[in-house]
mmCIF file of C-alpha atoms in Angstrom:
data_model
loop_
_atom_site.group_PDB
_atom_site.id
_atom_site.type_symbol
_atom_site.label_atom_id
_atom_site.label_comp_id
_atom_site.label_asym_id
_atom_site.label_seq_id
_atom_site.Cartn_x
_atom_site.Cartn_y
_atom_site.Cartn_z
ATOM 1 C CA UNK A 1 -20.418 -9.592 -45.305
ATOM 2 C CA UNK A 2 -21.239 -8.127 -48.816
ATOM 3 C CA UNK A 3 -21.343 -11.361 -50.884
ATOM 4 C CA UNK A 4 -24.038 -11.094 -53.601
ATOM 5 C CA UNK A 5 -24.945 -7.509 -52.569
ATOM 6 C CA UNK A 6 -28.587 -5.852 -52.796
ATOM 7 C CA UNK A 7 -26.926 -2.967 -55.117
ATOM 8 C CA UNK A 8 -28.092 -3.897 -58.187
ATOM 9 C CA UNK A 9 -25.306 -2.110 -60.176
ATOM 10 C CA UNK A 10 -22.584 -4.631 -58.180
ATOM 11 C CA UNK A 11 -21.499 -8.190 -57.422
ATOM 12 C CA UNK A 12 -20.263 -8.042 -53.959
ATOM 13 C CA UNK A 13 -19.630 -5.184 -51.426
ATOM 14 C CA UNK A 14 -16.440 -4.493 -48.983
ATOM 15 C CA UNK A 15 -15.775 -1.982 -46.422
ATOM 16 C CA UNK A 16 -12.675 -1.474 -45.162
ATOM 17 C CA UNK A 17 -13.825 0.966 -42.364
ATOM 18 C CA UNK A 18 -17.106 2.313 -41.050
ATOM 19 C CA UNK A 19 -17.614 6.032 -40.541
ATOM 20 C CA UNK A 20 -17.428 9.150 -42.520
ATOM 21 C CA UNK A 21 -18.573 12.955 -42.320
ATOM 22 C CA UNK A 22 -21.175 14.384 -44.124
ATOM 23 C CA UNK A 23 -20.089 16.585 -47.457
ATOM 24 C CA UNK A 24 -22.724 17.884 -49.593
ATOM 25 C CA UNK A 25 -26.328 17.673 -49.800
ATOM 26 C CA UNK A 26 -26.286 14.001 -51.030
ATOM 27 C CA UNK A 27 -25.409 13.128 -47.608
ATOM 28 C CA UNK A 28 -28.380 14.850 -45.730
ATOM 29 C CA UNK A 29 -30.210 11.404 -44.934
ATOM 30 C CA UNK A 30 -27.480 8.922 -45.122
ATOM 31 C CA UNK A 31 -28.182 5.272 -45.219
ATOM 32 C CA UNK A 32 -24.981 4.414 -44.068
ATOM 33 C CA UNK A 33 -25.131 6.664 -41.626
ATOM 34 C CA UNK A 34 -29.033 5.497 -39.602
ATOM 35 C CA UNK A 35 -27.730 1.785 -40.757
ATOM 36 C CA UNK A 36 -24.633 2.276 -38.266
ATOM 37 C CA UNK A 37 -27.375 3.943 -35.910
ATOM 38 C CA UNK A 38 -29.249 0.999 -35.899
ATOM 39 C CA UNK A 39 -26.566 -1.361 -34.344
ATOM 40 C CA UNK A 40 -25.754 1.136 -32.282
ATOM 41 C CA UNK A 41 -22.632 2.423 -33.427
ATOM 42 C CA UNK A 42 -22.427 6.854 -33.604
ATOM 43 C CA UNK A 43 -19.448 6.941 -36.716
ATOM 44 C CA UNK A 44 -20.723 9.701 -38.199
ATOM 45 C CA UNK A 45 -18.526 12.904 -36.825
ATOM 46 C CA UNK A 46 -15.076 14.351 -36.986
ATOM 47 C CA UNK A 47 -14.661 13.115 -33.847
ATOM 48 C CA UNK A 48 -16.171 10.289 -33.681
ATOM 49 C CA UNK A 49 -14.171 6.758 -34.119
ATOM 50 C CA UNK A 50 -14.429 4.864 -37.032
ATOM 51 C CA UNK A 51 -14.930 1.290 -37.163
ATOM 52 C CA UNK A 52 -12.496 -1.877 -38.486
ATOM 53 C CA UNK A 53 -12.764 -5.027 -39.175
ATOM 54 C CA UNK A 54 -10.879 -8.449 -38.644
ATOM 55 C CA UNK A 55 -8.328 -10.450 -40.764
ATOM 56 C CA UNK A 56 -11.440 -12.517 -41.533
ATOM 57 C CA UNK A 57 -13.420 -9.783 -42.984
ATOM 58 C CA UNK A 58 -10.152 -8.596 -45.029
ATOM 59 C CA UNK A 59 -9.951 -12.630 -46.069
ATOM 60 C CA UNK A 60 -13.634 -12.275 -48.371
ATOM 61 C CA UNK A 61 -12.848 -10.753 -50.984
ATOM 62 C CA UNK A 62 -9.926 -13.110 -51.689
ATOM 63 C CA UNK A 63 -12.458 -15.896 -51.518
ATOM 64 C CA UNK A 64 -14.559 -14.076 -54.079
ATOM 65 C CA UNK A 65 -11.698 -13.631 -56.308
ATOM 66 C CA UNK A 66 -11.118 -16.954 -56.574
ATOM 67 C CA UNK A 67 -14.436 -17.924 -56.843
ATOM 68 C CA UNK A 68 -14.326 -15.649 -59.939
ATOM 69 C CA UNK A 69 -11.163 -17.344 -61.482
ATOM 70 C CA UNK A 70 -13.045 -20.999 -60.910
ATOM 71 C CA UNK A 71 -15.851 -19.205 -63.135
ATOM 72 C CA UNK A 72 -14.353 -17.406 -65.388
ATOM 73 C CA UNK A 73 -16.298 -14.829 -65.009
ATOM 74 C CA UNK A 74 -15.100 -11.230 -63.289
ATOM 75 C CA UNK A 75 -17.115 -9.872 -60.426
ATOM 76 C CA UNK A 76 -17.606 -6.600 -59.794
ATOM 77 C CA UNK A 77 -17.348 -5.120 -55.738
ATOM 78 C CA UNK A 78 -18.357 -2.033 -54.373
ATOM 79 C CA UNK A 79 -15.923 -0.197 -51.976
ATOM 80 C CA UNK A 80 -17.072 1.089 -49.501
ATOM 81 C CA UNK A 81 -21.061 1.299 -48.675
ATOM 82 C CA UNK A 82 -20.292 2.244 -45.412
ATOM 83 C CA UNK A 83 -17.396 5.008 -45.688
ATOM 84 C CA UNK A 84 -15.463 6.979 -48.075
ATOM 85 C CA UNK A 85 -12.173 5.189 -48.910
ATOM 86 C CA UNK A 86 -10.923 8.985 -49.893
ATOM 87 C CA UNK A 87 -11.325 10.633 -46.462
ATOM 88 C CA UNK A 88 -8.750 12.638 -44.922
ATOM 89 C CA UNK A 89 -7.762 11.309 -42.059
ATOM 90 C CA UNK A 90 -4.567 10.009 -40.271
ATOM 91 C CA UNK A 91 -6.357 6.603 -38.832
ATOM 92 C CA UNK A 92 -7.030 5.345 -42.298
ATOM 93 C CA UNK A 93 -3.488 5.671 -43.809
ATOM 94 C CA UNK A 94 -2.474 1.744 -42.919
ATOM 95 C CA UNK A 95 -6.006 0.896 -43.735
ATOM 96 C CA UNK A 96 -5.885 2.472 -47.127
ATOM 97 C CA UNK A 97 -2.629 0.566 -47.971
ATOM 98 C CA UNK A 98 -3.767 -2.454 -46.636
ATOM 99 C CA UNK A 99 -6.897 -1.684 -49.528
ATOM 100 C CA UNK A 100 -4.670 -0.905 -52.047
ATOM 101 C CA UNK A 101 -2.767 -4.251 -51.615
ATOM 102 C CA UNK A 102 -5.762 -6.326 -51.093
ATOM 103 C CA UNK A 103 -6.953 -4.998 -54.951
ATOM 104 C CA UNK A 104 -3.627 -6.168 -56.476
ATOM 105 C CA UNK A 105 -4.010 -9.658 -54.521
ATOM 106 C CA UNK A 106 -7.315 -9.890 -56.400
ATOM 107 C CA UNK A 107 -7.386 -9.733 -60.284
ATOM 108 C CA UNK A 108 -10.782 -11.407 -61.303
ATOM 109 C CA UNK A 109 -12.282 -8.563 -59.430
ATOM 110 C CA UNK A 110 -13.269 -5.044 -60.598
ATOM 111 C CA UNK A 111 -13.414 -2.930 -57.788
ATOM 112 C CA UNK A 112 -15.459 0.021 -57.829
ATOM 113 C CA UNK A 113 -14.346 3.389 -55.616
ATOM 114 C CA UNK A 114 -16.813 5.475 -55.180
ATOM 115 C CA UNK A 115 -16.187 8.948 -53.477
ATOM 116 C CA UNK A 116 -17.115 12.416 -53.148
ATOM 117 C CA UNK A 117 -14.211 13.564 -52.264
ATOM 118 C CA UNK A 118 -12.279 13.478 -55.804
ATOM 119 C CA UNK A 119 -10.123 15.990 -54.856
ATOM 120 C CA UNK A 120 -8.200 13.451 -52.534
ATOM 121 C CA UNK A 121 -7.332 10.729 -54.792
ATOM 122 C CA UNK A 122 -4.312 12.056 -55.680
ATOM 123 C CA UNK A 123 -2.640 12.072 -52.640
ATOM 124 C CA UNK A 124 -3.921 9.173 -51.522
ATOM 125 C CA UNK A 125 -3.420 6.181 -54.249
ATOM 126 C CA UNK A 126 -0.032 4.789 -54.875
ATOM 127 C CA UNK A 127 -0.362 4.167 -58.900
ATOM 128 C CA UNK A 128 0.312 7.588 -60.428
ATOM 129 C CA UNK A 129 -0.273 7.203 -64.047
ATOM 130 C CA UNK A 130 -0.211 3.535 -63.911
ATOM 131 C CA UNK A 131 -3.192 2.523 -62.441
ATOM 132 C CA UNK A 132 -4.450 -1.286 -62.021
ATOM 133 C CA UNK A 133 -6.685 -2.186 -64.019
ATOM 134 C CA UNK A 134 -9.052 -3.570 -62.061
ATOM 135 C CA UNK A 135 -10.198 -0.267 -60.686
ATOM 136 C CA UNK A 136 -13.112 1.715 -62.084
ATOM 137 C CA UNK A 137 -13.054 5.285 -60.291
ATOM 138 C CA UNK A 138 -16.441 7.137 -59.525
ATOM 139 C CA UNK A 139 -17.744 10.278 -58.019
ATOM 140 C CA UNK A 140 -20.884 11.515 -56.709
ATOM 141 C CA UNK A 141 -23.058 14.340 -58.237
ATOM 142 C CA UNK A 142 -26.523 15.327 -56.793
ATOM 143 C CA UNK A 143 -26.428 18.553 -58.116
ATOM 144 C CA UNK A 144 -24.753 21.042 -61.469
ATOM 145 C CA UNK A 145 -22.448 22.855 -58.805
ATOM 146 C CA UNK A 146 -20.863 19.340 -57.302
ATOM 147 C CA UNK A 147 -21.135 17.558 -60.862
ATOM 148 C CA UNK A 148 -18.559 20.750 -62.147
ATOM 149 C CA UNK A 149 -16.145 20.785 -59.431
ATOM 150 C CA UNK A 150 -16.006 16.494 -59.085
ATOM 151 C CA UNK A 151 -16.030 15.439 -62.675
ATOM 152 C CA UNK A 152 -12.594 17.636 -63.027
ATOM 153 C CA UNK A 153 -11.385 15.702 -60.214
ATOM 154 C CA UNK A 154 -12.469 12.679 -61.219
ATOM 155 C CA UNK A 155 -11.667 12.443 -64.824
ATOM 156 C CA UNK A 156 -7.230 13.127 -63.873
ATOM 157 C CA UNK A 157 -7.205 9.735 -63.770
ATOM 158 C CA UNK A 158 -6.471 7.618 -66.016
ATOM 159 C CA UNK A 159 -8.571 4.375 -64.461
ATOM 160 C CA UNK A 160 -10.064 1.777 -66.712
ATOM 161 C CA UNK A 161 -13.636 2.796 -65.515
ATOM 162 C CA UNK A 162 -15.066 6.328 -64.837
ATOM 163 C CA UNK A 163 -18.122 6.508 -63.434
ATOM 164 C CA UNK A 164 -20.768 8.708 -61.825
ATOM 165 C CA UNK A 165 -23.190 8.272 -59.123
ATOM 166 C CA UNK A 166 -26.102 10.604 -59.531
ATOM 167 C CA UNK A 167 -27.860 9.498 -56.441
ATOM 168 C CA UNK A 168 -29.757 10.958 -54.977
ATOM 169 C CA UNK A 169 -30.495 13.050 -57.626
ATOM 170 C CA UNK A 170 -31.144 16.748 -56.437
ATOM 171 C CA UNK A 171 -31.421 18.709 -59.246
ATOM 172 C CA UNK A 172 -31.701 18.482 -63.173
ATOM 173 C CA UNK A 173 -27.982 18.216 -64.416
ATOM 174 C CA UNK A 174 -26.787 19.490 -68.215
ATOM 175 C CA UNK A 175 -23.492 16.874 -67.931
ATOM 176 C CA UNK A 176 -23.727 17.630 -72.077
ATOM 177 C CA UNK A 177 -19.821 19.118 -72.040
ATOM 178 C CA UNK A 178 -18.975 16.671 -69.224
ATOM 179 C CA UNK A 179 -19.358 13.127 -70.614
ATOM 180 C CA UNK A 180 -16.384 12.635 -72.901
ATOM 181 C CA UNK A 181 -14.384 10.714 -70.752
ATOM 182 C CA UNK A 182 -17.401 8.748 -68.872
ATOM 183 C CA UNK A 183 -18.068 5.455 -69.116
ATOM 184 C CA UNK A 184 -21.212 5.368 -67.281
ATOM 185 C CA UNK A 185 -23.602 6.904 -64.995
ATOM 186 C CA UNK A 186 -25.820 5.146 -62.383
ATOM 187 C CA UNK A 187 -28.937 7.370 -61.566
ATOM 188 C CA UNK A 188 -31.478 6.961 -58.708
ATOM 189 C CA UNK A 189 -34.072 8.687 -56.286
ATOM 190 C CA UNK A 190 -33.974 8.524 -52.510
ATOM 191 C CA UNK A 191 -35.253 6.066 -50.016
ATOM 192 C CA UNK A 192 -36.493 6.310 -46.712
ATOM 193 C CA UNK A 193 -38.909 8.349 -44.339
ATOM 194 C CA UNK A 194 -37.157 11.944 -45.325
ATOM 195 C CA UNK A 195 -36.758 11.224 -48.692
ATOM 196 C CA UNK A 196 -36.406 13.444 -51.349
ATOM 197 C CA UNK A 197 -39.105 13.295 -54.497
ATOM 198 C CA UNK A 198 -37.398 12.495 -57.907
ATOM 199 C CA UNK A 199 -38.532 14.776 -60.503
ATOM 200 C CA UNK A 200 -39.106 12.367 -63.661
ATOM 201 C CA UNK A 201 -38.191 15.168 -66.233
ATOM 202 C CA UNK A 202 -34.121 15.201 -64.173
ATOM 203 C CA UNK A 203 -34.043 11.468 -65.080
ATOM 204 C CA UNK A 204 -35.232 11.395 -68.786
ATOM 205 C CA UNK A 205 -32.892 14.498 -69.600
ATOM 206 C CA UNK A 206 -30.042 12.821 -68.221
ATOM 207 C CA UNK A 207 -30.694 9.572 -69.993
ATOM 208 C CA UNK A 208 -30.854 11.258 -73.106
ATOM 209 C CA UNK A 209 -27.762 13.498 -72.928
ATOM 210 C CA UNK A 210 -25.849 10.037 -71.714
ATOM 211 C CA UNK A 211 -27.278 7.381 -74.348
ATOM 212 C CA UNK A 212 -26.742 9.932 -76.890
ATOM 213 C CA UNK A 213 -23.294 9.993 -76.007
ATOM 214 C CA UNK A 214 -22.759 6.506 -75.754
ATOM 215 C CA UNK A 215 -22.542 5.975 -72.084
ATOM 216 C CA UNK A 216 -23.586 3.402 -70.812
ATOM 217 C CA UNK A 217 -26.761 4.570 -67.845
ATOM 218 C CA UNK A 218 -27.802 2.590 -65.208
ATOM 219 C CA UNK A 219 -31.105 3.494 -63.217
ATOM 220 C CA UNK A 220 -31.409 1.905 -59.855
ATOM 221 C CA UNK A 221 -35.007 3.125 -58.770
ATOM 222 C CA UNK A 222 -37.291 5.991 -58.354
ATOM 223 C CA UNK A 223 -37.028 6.100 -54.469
ATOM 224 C CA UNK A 224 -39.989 6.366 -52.176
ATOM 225 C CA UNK A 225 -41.918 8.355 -55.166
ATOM 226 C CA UNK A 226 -43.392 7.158 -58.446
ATOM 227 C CA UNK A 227 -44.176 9.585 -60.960
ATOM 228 C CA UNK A 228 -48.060 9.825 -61.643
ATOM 229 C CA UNK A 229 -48.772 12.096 -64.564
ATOM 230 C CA UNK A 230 -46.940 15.452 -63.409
ATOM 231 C CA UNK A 231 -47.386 14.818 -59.802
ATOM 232 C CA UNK A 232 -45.395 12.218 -57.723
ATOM 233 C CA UNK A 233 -46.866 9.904 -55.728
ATOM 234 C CA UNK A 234 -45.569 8.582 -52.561
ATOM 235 C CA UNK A 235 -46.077 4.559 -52.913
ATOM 236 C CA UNK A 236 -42.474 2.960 -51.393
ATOM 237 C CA UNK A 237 -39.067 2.091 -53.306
ATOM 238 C CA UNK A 238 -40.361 -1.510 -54.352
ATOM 239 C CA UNK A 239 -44.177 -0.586 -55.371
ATOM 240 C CA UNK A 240 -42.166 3.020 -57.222
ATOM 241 C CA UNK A 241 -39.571 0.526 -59.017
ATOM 242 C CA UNK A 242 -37.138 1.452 -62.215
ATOM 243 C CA UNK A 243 -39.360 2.332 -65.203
ATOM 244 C CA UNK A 244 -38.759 5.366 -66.858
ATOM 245 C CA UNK A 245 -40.963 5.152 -69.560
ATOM 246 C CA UNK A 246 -42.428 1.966 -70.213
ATOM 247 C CA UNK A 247 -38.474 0.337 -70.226
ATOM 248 C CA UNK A 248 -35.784 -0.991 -67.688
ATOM 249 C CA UNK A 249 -32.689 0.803 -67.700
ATOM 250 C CA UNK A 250 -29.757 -1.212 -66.861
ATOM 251 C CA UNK A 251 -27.042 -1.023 -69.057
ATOM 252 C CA UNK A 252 -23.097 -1.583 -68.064
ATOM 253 C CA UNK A 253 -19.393 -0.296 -69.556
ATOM 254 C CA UNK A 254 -17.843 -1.489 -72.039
ATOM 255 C CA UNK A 255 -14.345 -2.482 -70.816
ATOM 256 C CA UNK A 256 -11.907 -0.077 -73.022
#
């Protein structure tokens, strides 16, 4: 599970768990959430239980990592597609450590943790001020209100990666007094039958302010709408694609 992974913007993905509970507006029509749905698995609640995985499941990513080392060439994984590794509850404590050990046992990867709840981290990661440094740290922020209150969070720690996640995009962001210690931002519409239109003028605003302050901006797609003139068109995530402007947008961090 997760080996060469559909996300463009990674190598590989890993779960540790299953489950979460919606936060913010970003979560409204969760993948994650109607993907767990479709095998028949309800995850997505307080309440509810969350799902783990075997020894064999935990085994991958070592395989990758060595399969790295062989190469010579790092891989990056995204953690988790399914959850939020920074959720506060009391079933995911041993899981969590058994994460954070799993990352040390595997140096050729870069492993990407992705949350939107930044506020956690701190209570929750073992490294202090000495983090590995094969973590990149991200956050997610749909909107100006979330991209204020998470980018604070978010930027406490001193990770070798910081990186934002500004999908779905909700709103036009001004991230102008925010980027100084980003080292990119991954952009991209919704997908899906409730999905969200992407208003073209939010994503060529943001890739100026970032490429303009040399940050590195990633955009992943356009969603189920493609911009047509000043209206948007509903055509499907693979006829919309990842144009803005006549050019592909797919650029990476530089490793400080």
């Amino acid at each position: 599970m997760g080996k060469h992974s559909a996300i463009e913007w990674t190598d590989h993905t890993f779960n540790p768990w299953w489950g979460c509970i919606k936060v913010s507006p970003a979560c409204t029509n969760c993948y994650a959430e109607a993907w767990s749905k479709r095998v028949g698995l309800d995850l997505w609640s307080e309440n509810s239980p969350r799902r783990f995985f075997s020894d064999k499941h935990w085994n991958e990513p070592l395989g990758w990592d060595r399969s790295a080392a062989k190469e010579g060439i790092r891989r990056r994984v995204f953690c988790s597609s399914m959850a939020d590794v920074f959720e506060d509850r009391k079933d995911l404590t041993l899981w969590r450590e058994r994460l954070w050990s799993l990352i040390k046992q595997t140096s050729n990867l870069d492993w990407l943790l992705l949350t939107k709840r930044p506020e956690n981290i701190s209570a929750m990661v073992p490294w202090n001020n000495h983090w590995p440094t094969n973590v990149w740290l991200g956050t997610t922020v749909e909107n100006q209100v979330l991209a204020q209150q998470r980018i604070v969070e978010l930027i406490k720690h001193p990770a070798m990666v910081k990186f934002l996640s500004c999908e779905p995009l909700l709103g036009p962001l001004d991230l102008s007094k925010l980027l100084a210690e980003i080292d990119w931002v991954i952009v991209g519409g919704e997908s899906g039958r409730k999905a969200r239109p992407l208003n073209p003028e939010w994503v060529v605003s943001l890739r100026d302010q970032v490429t303009s302050h040399a940050v590195a901006f990633f955009f992943k797609q356009w969603g189920e709408f493609r911009p047509t003139g000043k209206q948007m068109e509903r055509v499907g995530k693979k006829v919309a694609g990842k144009i803005i402007e006549g050019k592909t947008w797919q650029q990476l961090p530089s490793i400080r």
